[in-house]
Each structure stands twice: as structure tokens, then as C-alpha cells.
XYZ file of C-alpha atoms in Angstrom:
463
model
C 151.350 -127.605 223.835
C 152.485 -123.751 222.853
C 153.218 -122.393 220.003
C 157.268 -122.969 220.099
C 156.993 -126.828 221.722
C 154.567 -127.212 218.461
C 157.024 -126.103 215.873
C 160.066 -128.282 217.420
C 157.812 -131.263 217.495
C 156.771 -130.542 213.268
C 160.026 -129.690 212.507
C 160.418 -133.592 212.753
C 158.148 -134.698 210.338
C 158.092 -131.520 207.681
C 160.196 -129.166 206.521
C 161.078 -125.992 208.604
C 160.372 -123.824 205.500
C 156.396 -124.780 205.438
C 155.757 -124.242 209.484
C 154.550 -120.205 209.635
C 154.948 -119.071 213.485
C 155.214 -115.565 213.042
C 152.245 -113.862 214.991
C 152.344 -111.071 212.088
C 151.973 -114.014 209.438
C 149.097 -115.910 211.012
C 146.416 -113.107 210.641
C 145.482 -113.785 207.209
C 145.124 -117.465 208.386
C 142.469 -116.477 210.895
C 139.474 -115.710 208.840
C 137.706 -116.430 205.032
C 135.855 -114.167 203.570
C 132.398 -114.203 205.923
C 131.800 -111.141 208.286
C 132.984 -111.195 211.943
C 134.914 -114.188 212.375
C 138.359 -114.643 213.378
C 140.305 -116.838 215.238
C 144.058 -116.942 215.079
C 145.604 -120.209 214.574
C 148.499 -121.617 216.722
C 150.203 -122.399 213.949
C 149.824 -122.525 210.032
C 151.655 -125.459 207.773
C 152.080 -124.763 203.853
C 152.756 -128.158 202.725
C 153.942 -129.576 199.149
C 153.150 -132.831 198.891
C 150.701 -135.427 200.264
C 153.156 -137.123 202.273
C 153.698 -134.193 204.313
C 150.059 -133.686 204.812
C 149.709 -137.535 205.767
C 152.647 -136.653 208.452
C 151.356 -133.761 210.062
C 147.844 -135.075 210.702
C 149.297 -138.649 211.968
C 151.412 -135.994 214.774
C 147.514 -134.061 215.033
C 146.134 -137.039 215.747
C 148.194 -138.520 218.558
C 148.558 -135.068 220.115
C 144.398 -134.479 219.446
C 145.307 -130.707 218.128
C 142.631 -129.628 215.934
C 143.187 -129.201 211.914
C 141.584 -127.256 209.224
C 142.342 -126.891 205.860
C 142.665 -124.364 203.888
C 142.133 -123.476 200.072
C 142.317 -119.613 198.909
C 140.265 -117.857 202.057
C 137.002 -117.198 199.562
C 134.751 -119.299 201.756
C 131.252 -117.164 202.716
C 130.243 -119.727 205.704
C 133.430 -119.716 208.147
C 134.075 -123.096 206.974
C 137.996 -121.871 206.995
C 138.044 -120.131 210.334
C 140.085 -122.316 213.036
C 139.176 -123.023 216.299
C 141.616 -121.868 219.263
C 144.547 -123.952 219.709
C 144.211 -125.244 216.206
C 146.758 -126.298 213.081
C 145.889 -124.407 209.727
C 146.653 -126.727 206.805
C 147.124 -124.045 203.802
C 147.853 -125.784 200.325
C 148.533 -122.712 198.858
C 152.210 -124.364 198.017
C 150.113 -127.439 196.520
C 149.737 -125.861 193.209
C 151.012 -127.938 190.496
C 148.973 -128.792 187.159
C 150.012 -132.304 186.966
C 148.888 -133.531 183.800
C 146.204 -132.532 181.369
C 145.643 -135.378 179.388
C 143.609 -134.271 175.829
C 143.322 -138.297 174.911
C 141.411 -139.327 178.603
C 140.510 -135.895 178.496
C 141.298 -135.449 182.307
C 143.263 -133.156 184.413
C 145.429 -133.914 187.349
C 145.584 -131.657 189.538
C 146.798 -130.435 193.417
C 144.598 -129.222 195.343
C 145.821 -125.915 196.035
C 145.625 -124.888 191.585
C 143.481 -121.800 191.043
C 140.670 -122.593 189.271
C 140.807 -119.730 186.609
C 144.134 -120.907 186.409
C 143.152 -124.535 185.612
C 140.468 -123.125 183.139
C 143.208 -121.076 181.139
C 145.363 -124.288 181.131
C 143.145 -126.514 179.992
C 141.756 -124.550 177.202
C 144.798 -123.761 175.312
C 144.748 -126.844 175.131
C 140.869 -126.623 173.141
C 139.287 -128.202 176.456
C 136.816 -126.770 179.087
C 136.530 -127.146 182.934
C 132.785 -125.975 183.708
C 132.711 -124.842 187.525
C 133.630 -121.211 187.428
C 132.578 -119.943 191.281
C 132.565 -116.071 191.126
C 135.669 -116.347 193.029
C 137.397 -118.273 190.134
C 140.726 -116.017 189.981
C 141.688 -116.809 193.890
C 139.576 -119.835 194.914
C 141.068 -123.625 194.966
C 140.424 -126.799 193.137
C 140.589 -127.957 196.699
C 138.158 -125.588 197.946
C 135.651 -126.167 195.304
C 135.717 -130.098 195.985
C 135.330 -129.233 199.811
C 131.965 -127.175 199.896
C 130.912 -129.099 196.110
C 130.855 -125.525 194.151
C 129.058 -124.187 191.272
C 128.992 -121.393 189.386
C 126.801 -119.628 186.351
C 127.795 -122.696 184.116
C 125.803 -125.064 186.874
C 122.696 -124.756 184.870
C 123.321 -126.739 181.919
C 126.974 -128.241 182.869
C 126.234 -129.503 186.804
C 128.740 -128.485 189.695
C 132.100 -129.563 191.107
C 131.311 -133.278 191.867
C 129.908 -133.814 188.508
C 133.582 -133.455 186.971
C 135.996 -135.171 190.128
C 136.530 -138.484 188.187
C 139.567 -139.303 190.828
C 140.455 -137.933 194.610
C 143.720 -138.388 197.229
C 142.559 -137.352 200.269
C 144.912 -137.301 204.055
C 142.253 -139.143 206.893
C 142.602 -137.707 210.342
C 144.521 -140.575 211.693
C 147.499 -140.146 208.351
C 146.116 -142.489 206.666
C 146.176 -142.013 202.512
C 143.240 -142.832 200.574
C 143.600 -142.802 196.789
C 139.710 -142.868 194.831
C 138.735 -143.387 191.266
C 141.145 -142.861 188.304
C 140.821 -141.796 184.884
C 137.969 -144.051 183.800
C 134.136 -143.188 182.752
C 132.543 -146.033 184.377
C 133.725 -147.506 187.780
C 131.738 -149.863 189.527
C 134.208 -151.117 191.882
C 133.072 -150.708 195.752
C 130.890 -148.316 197.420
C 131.408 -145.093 196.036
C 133.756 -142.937 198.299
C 134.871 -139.863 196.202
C 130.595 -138.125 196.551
C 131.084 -138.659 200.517
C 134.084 -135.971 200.420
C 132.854 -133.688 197.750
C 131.063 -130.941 200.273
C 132.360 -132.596 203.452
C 133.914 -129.366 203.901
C 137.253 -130.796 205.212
C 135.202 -132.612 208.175
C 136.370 -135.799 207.029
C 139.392 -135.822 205.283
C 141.887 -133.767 203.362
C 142.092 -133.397 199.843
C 145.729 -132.948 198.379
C 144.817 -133.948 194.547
C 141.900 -134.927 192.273
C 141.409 -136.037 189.061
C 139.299 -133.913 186.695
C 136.899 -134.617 183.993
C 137.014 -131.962 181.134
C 134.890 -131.348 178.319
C 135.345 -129.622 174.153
C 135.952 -126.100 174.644
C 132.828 -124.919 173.271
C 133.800 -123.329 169.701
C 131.081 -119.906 170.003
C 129.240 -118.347 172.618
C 126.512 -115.378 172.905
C 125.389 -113.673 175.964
C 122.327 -111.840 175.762
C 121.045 -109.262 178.719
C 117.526 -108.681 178.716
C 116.626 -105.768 180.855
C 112.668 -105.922 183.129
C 111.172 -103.162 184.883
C 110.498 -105.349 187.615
C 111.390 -109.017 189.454
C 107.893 -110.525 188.769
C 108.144 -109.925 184.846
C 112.398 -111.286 184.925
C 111.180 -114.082 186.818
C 108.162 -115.203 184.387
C 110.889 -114.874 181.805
C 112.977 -117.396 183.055
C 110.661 -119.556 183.725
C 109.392 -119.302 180.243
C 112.956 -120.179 178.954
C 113.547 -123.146 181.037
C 109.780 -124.834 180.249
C 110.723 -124.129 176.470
C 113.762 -126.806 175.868
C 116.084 -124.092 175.901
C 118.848 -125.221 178.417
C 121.250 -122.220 178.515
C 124.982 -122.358 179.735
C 124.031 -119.613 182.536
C 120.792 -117.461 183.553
C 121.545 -114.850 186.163
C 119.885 -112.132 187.818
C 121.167 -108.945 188.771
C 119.005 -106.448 190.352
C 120.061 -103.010 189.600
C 121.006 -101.806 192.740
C 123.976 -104.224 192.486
C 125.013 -102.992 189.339
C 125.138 -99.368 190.209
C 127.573 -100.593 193.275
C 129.731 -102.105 190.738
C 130.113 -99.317 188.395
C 130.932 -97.195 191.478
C 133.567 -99.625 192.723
C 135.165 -100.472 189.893
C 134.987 -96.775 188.322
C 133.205 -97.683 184.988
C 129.669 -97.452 183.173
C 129.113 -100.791 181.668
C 126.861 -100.388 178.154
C 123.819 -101.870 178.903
C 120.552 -100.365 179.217
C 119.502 -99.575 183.034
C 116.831 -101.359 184.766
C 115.655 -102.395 188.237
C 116.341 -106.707 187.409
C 118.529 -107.795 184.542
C 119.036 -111.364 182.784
C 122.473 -112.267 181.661
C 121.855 -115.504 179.304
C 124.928 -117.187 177.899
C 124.444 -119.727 175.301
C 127.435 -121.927 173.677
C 128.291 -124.381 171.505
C 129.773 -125.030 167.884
C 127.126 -124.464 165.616
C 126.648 -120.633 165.196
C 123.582 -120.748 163.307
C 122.173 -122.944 165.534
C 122.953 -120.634 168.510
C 121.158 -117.338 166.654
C 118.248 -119.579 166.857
C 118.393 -119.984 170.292
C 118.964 -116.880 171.063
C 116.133 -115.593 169.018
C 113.979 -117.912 170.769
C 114.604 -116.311 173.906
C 114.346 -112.885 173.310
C 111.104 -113.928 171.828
C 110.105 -115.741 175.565
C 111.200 -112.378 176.658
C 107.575 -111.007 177.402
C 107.656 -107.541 179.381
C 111.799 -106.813 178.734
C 112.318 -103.169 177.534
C 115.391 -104.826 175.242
C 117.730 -107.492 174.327
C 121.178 -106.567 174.487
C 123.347 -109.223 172.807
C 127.293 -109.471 173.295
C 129.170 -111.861 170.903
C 132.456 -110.135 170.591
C 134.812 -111.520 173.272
C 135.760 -107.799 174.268
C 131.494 -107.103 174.733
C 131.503 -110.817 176.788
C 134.009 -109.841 179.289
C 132.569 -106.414 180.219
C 129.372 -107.998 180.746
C 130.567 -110.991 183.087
C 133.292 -108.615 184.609
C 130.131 -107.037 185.920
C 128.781 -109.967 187.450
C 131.635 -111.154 189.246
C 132.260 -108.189 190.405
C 129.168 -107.962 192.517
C 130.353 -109.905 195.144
C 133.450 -107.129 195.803
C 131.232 -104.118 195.268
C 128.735 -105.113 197.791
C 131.493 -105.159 200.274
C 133.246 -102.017 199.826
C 130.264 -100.508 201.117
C 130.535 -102.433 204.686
C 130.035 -105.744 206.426
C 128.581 -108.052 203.876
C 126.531 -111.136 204.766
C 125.489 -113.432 202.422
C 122.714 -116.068 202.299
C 123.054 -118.759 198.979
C 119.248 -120.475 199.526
C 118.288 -122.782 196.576
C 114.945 -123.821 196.011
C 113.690 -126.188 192.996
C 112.963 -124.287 189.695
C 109.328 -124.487 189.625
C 109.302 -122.808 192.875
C 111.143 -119.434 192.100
C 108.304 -117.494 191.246
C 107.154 -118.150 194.650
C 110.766 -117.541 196.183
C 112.289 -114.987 194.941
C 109.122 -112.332 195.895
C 108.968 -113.249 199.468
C 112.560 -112.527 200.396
C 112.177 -108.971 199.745
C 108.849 -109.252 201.487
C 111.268 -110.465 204.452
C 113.466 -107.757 203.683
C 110.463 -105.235 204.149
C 109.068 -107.374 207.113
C 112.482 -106.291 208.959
C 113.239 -103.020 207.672
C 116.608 -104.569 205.634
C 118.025 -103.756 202.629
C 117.776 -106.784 200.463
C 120.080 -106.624 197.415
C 119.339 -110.001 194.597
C 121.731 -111.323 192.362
C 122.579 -115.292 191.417
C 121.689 -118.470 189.860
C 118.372 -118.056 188.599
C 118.205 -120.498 186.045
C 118.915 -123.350 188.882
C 116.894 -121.739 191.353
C 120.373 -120.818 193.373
C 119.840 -117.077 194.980
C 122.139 -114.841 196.451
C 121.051 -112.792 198.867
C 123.040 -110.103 200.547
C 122.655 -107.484 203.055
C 125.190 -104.859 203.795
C 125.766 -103.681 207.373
C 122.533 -104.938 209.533
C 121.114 -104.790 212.591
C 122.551 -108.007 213.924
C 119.223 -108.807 215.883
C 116.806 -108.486 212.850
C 119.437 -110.346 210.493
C 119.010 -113.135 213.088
C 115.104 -113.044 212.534
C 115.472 -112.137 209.168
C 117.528 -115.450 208.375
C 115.331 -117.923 210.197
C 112.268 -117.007 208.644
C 114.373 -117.419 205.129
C 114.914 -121.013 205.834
C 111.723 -121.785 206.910
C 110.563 -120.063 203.577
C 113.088 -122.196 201.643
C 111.952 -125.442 203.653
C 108.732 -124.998 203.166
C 108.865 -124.449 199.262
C 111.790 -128.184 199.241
C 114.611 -125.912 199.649
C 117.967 -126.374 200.828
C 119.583 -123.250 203.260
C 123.126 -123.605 200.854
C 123.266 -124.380 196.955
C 127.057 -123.836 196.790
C 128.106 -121.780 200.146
C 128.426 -124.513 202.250
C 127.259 -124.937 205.998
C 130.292 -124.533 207.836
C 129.982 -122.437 211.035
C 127.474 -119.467 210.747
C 124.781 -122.384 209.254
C 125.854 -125.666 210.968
C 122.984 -124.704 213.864
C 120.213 -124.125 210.946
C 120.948 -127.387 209.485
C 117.798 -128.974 210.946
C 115.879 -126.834 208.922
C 116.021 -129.169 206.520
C 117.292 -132.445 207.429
C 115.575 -134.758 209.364
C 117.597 -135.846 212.919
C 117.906 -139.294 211.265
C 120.049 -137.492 208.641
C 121.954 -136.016 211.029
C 123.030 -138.206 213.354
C 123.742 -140.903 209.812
C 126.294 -137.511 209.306
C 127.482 -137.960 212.529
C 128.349 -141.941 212.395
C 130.311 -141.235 209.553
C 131.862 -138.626 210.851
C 133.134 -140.361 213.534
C 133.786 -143.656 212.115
C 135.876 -141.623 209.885
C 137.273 -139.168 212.976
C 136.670 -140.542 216.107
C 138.551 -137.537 217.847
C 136.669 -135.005 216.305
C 140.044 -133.157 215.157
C 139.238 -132.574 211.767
C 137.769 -129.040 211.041
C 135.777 -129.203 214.384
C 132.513 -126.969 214.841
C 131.882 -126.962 211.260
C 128.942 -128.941 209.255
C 127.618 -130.449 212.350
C 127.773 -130.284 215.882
C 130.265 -133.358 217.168
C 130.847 -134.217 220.946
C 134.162 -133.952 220.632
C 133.819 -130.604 219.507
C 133.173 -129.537 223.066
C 137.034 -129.684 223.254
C 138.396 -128.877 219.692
C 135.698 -126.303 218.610
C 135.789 -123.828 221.181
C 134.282 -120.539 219.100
């Protein structure tokens, strides 16, 4: 079917003002946010509403065209990037705060809300939503429940699926399933809504979800403790988490990063300089009580030439606009490709040495920045040489295997790690991923080539 016989045959079922056609309009479609993929879509559908979703992928179906969905384009895996021939779903339209509800202390949502957005909502209203990816200010609600994403609050507040109380999502066949509610406690039937969190839009679509929110913490301190080297930053936060001290975030910034992000975003930030930093946030609503904490780490803080603490909001912002900024900076300099290995806690002293060792091994510029506290690590490389990244990346899995890793903490697998996944799964995990996948979509139209290999992708994955 070609591009025009498509539109005339969705121009039944959906409106004609949420079908994009226009060749000069379907670029953006094409690609997220990872290097050197792009694909453009036959045709891209901005939906409203669920019942336009269920429509369009009842036509998919029939017709076996290939669907993926799409949330704001900040994926790092190609999980976004659609196979030839193939429907993009965008719910950039879906965007509507429902309902926050301060009595259930829940928030309804579509899936295409921002989730700064969300986060600003809700806590005008005195209530917090945890997950803050890096990508917060153009990333979906959608998104985030599709690859199960984090963010610096993981470490004492848990990730996406630890707040979806409720979930709609579209089946490949049309069909509508609606999953949990408002309640705490459900016991009713197998538990459905943790099979789509980080399913990466393999086996359904989400169009809404039902939040759990939290007290918007009353006072917060950041601290930045500055090391003259990895080994001494690492002991440190080791230290911290062995000493009951769960902070909100613990990240690690090497220095090199830094620099790139005063460069690209034109500003000196006022902390002292150092080749690894720590950037500590502790909350809550006792500020006494958070002094002490603080205290207590800068007193685990063996080998840091200072403890920089920010507790004004203005000091705060500077020092996080810094670390999300890292992510941009890095790529103004070129081709940026990104690698998101977690590995348990107790084994980052042993991780986080050896990938620079790889780094060296190859002749590759390593730069470090990420999760540290839950043993999360982002690990980039700008612009190189595509054969020794290649090497480079299958001897980080194996390192990550070998110490009980996992080759994504937040990423996802989508395309660029779906052939790695056996790196850590056994092939009877794998092929229990594939039954479901098919019992759930048996014509493999649904996001093909992504998570795991499918037979039918052989006809709707063609990359």
C-alpha cells in the first residue's frame, strides 16, 4: 500500500487533521535521539484520544503495516526509529493533565504530558512526582512507562513503574485494555500493568496511566564534594550508602563533562574544579534533621578537597542545570553514543575503574557521568572509530555480566542492544519474552526489530 492509498484508507477511521503525509514533515519522525539511525516513516498519525489509537491499529492489523509509537524523540537506544513501510503513532497531541487528585493523591494523565510539565503541575499543588529522566523538559509520561525510566531521584524514590498505580493501553489487534485504578493494594488477577512498563511499545500502546504521587518534600540541600580522582569519589559513595544515609540522588560527574558544559552553555558554574565530582541531594521536612545528614556525609567524605553546599533554590538550579546539561554538551561536540550499564552497588568499585581501562584498551575517549548511588553509569564516547566502539561495547557487557549486571538501567534495549541481550539473559528468558510477545502480537506489527528478535520481524523490521 503507498503512501496516498494509506491516507484515503485512515481518513476513514481518524480525523484528516492527525494523518502527517508531507515528505518535509516526516523527517523529524524518522529518528530519536541515538547516533546514525533513520528511517522515514510512510506515514505519521498524531492522535487525541484512545479511541483513535484503538482504530488505527485495528486498520494496522488487518493490513499487517508495522506501528511504532512515539513519545518526545529522547530515546538513546532507537527504540523510536520505524522500520520501512511503517505507521508512526506520535501522541504528542495526547497531552492532557486529566486529574490530579490531592485526596487519592494520584494523577491522571495522557500519555503524551511532559514530565517536567507533570512535575510543575503537581507540585503547586504541594505534591511530588519522583522520576525526573535528564530529559524531563521534552520526554513523555508515555515514554517513561515504555523503557521503565529513572532519573537522579531513583536512589531513594525507585523508577517509573514504582509510581504507575493505573494503565490504558491500545493491543495490536484494537483491542482496549484498561489496568489498575486509584487504589494502594490490588490483588485482583495476574498483574498486567509491570508486563508493559519497559515493553518498549512491543506489546501494546499506552494512551493514559494513572500516577502515584508523593508530599512535596518541604527542604532540600545539595552538597558537591569535589575528589582528585575516581577511586577516592567512588570509596566515598560507597561509604555513604553502607552508613544508613539513603540520599534523594548521588551522581558523578567527571570533569571533563563539566568543562563541555560550561563551554556549551557559555557559563562558569561556582564550584571548585576537579577531575570526579559528587552531587548529593538530600530532602525532606525536617531542616535540622537534614544538616545532620549532610554533616554526616561530608564527614564520610575521606580524600574530597571540599564540600560545596547549595540550599538556596537559585544555588540548586545552577548546580543541577549542570548536570542535565551534560547530555547536550557532549553532543555539540559530534556523534554521541551512549552506553547506560548498571551493575549492583557493592560492585561499583570494581566497575566503574575497568571501563576506562576499556577505554585505554581501545584508544577511546571515555567520558563518566550518572547514577552512582544505584550503581546506574553513563558512559559516553564522542565521535569513535566505529570498529573499536564495536569491541569496545562487547567487552563492557561481558564486564557488566560478569560483575550481575544488566547492559540498560533506564536506556532501554530497543535496536542498537536487542542483539546483546543474551549477554545477560538466559535463552529460556528469551524465548518466555517471545511467547508473550506473540500471544500478545501474533503478527509481529508492533514496534518490530526492537527488544527482541521476532520471526515476523523478517517482514516488518527490515533495518
Amino acid at each position: 500500500m503507498d503512501r496516498d492509498q494509506l491516507v484515503g484508507e485512515l481518513e476513514r477511521v481518524i480525523p484528516k487533521e492527525a494523518i502527517v503525509s508531507d515528505p518535509d514533515l516526516l523527517e523529524k519522525y524518522g529518528h530519536d535521539e541515538t547516533p546514525d539511525l533513520y528511517r522515514e516513516p510512510l506515514l505519521v498519525v498524531r492522535p487525541k484520544t484512545t479511541g483513535e489509537i484503538s482504530s488505527i491499529m485495528a486498520f494496522a492489523n488487518r493490513e499487517g503495516i508495522p506501528v511504532v509509537p512515539r513519545g518526545g524523540g529522547t530515546g538513546l537506544a532507537g527504540g523510536a526509529v520505524p522500520p520501512e513501510g511503517s505507521i508512526v503513532i506520535s501522541t504528542e497531541r495526547m497531552d492532557r493533565i486529566m486529574e490530579i487528585d490531592p485526596v487519592n493523591m494520584v494523577a491522571v494523565v495522557q500519555a503524551g504530558v511532559i514530565t517536567g510539565k507533570l512535575a510543575e503541575a503537581v507540585e503547586k499543588e504541594g505534591l511530588f512526582y519522583p522520576p525526573d529522566p535528564a530529559s524531563l523538559d521534552a520526554c513523555t509520561i508515555g515514554g517513561n512507562i515504555a523503557t521503565g525510566a529513572g532519573g537522579a531521584n531513583t536512589l531513594r524514590f525507585g523508577t517509573t513503574k514504582d509510581y504507575l498505580l493505573g494503565l490504558t493501553t491500545v493491543l495490536a489487534d484494537g483491542r482496549v485494555l484498561r489496568l489498575g485504578g486509584k487504589n494502594v493494594k490490588d490483588a485482583t488477577g495476574y498483574k498486567l500493568i509491570p508486563l508493559f512498563c519497559g515493553s518498549e511499545g512491543t506489546l501494546g500502546i499506552i494512551t493514559e496511566a494513572i500516577l502515584r504521587l508523593l508530599p512535596l518534600p518541604r527542604k532540600r540541600i545539595d552538597l558537591l564534594l569535589p575528589f582528585p580522582d575516581l577511586h577516592l569519589a567512588v570509596g566515598c559513595a560507597v561509604s555513604i550508602l553502607r552508613a544508613d544515609i539513603v540520599p534523594t540522588a548521588l551522581e558523578m560527574m567527571e570533569e571533563r563533562a563539566i568543562s563541555y558544559v560550561e563551554t556549551y552553555l557559555k557559563k562558569k558554574f561556582p564550584f571548585p574544579k576537579a577531575p570526579v565530582l559528587l552531587l548529593i541531594r538530600v530532602d525532606g521536612d525536617d531542616e535540622k534533621a537534614l544538616m545532620e545528614k549532610a554533616e554526616r556525609i561530608s564527614d564520610l567524605a575521606e580524600g574530597a578537597i571540599d564540600c560545596f553546599v547549595a540550599q538556596s533554590p537559585s544555588e540548586q538550579r545552577r548546580v543541577w542545570e549542570a548536570r542535565r546539561a551534560i547530555s547536550d554538551a557532549l553532543k555539540s561536540k559530534g556523534k554521541l553514543y551512549h552506553e547506560d550499564i548498571v551493575v549492583p552497588r557493592g560492585r561499583i568499585p570494581d566497575f566503574v575503574p575497568s571501563i576506562h581501562e576499556l577505554g585505554q584498551n581501545y584508544n577511546l575517549e571515555v567520558i563518566l557521568y550518572g547514577h552512582l548511588g544505584d550503581g546506574n553509569i553513563h558512559i559516553n564516547l564522542i565521535e569513535p572509530d566505529p570498529e573499536r566502539l564495536s569491541l569496545f561495547r562487547c567487552d563492557l557487557y561481558r564486564r557488566a555480566k560478569e560483575l550481575g549486571g544488566r547492559i540498560s538501567g533506564e536506556h532501554g534495549i530497543g535496536l542498537i542492544k536487542r542483539d546483546y541481550l543474551n549477554y545477560c539473559l538466559d535463552p529460556e528468558v528469551i524465548e518466555t519474552m517471545r511467547v508473550i510477545k506473540e500471544a500478545l502480537d501474533p503478527k509481529g506489527i508492533l514496534n518490530p526489530g526492537k527488544v527482541l528478535f521476532f520471526d515476523q520481524d523478517k517482514t516488518n523490521g527490515r533495518f
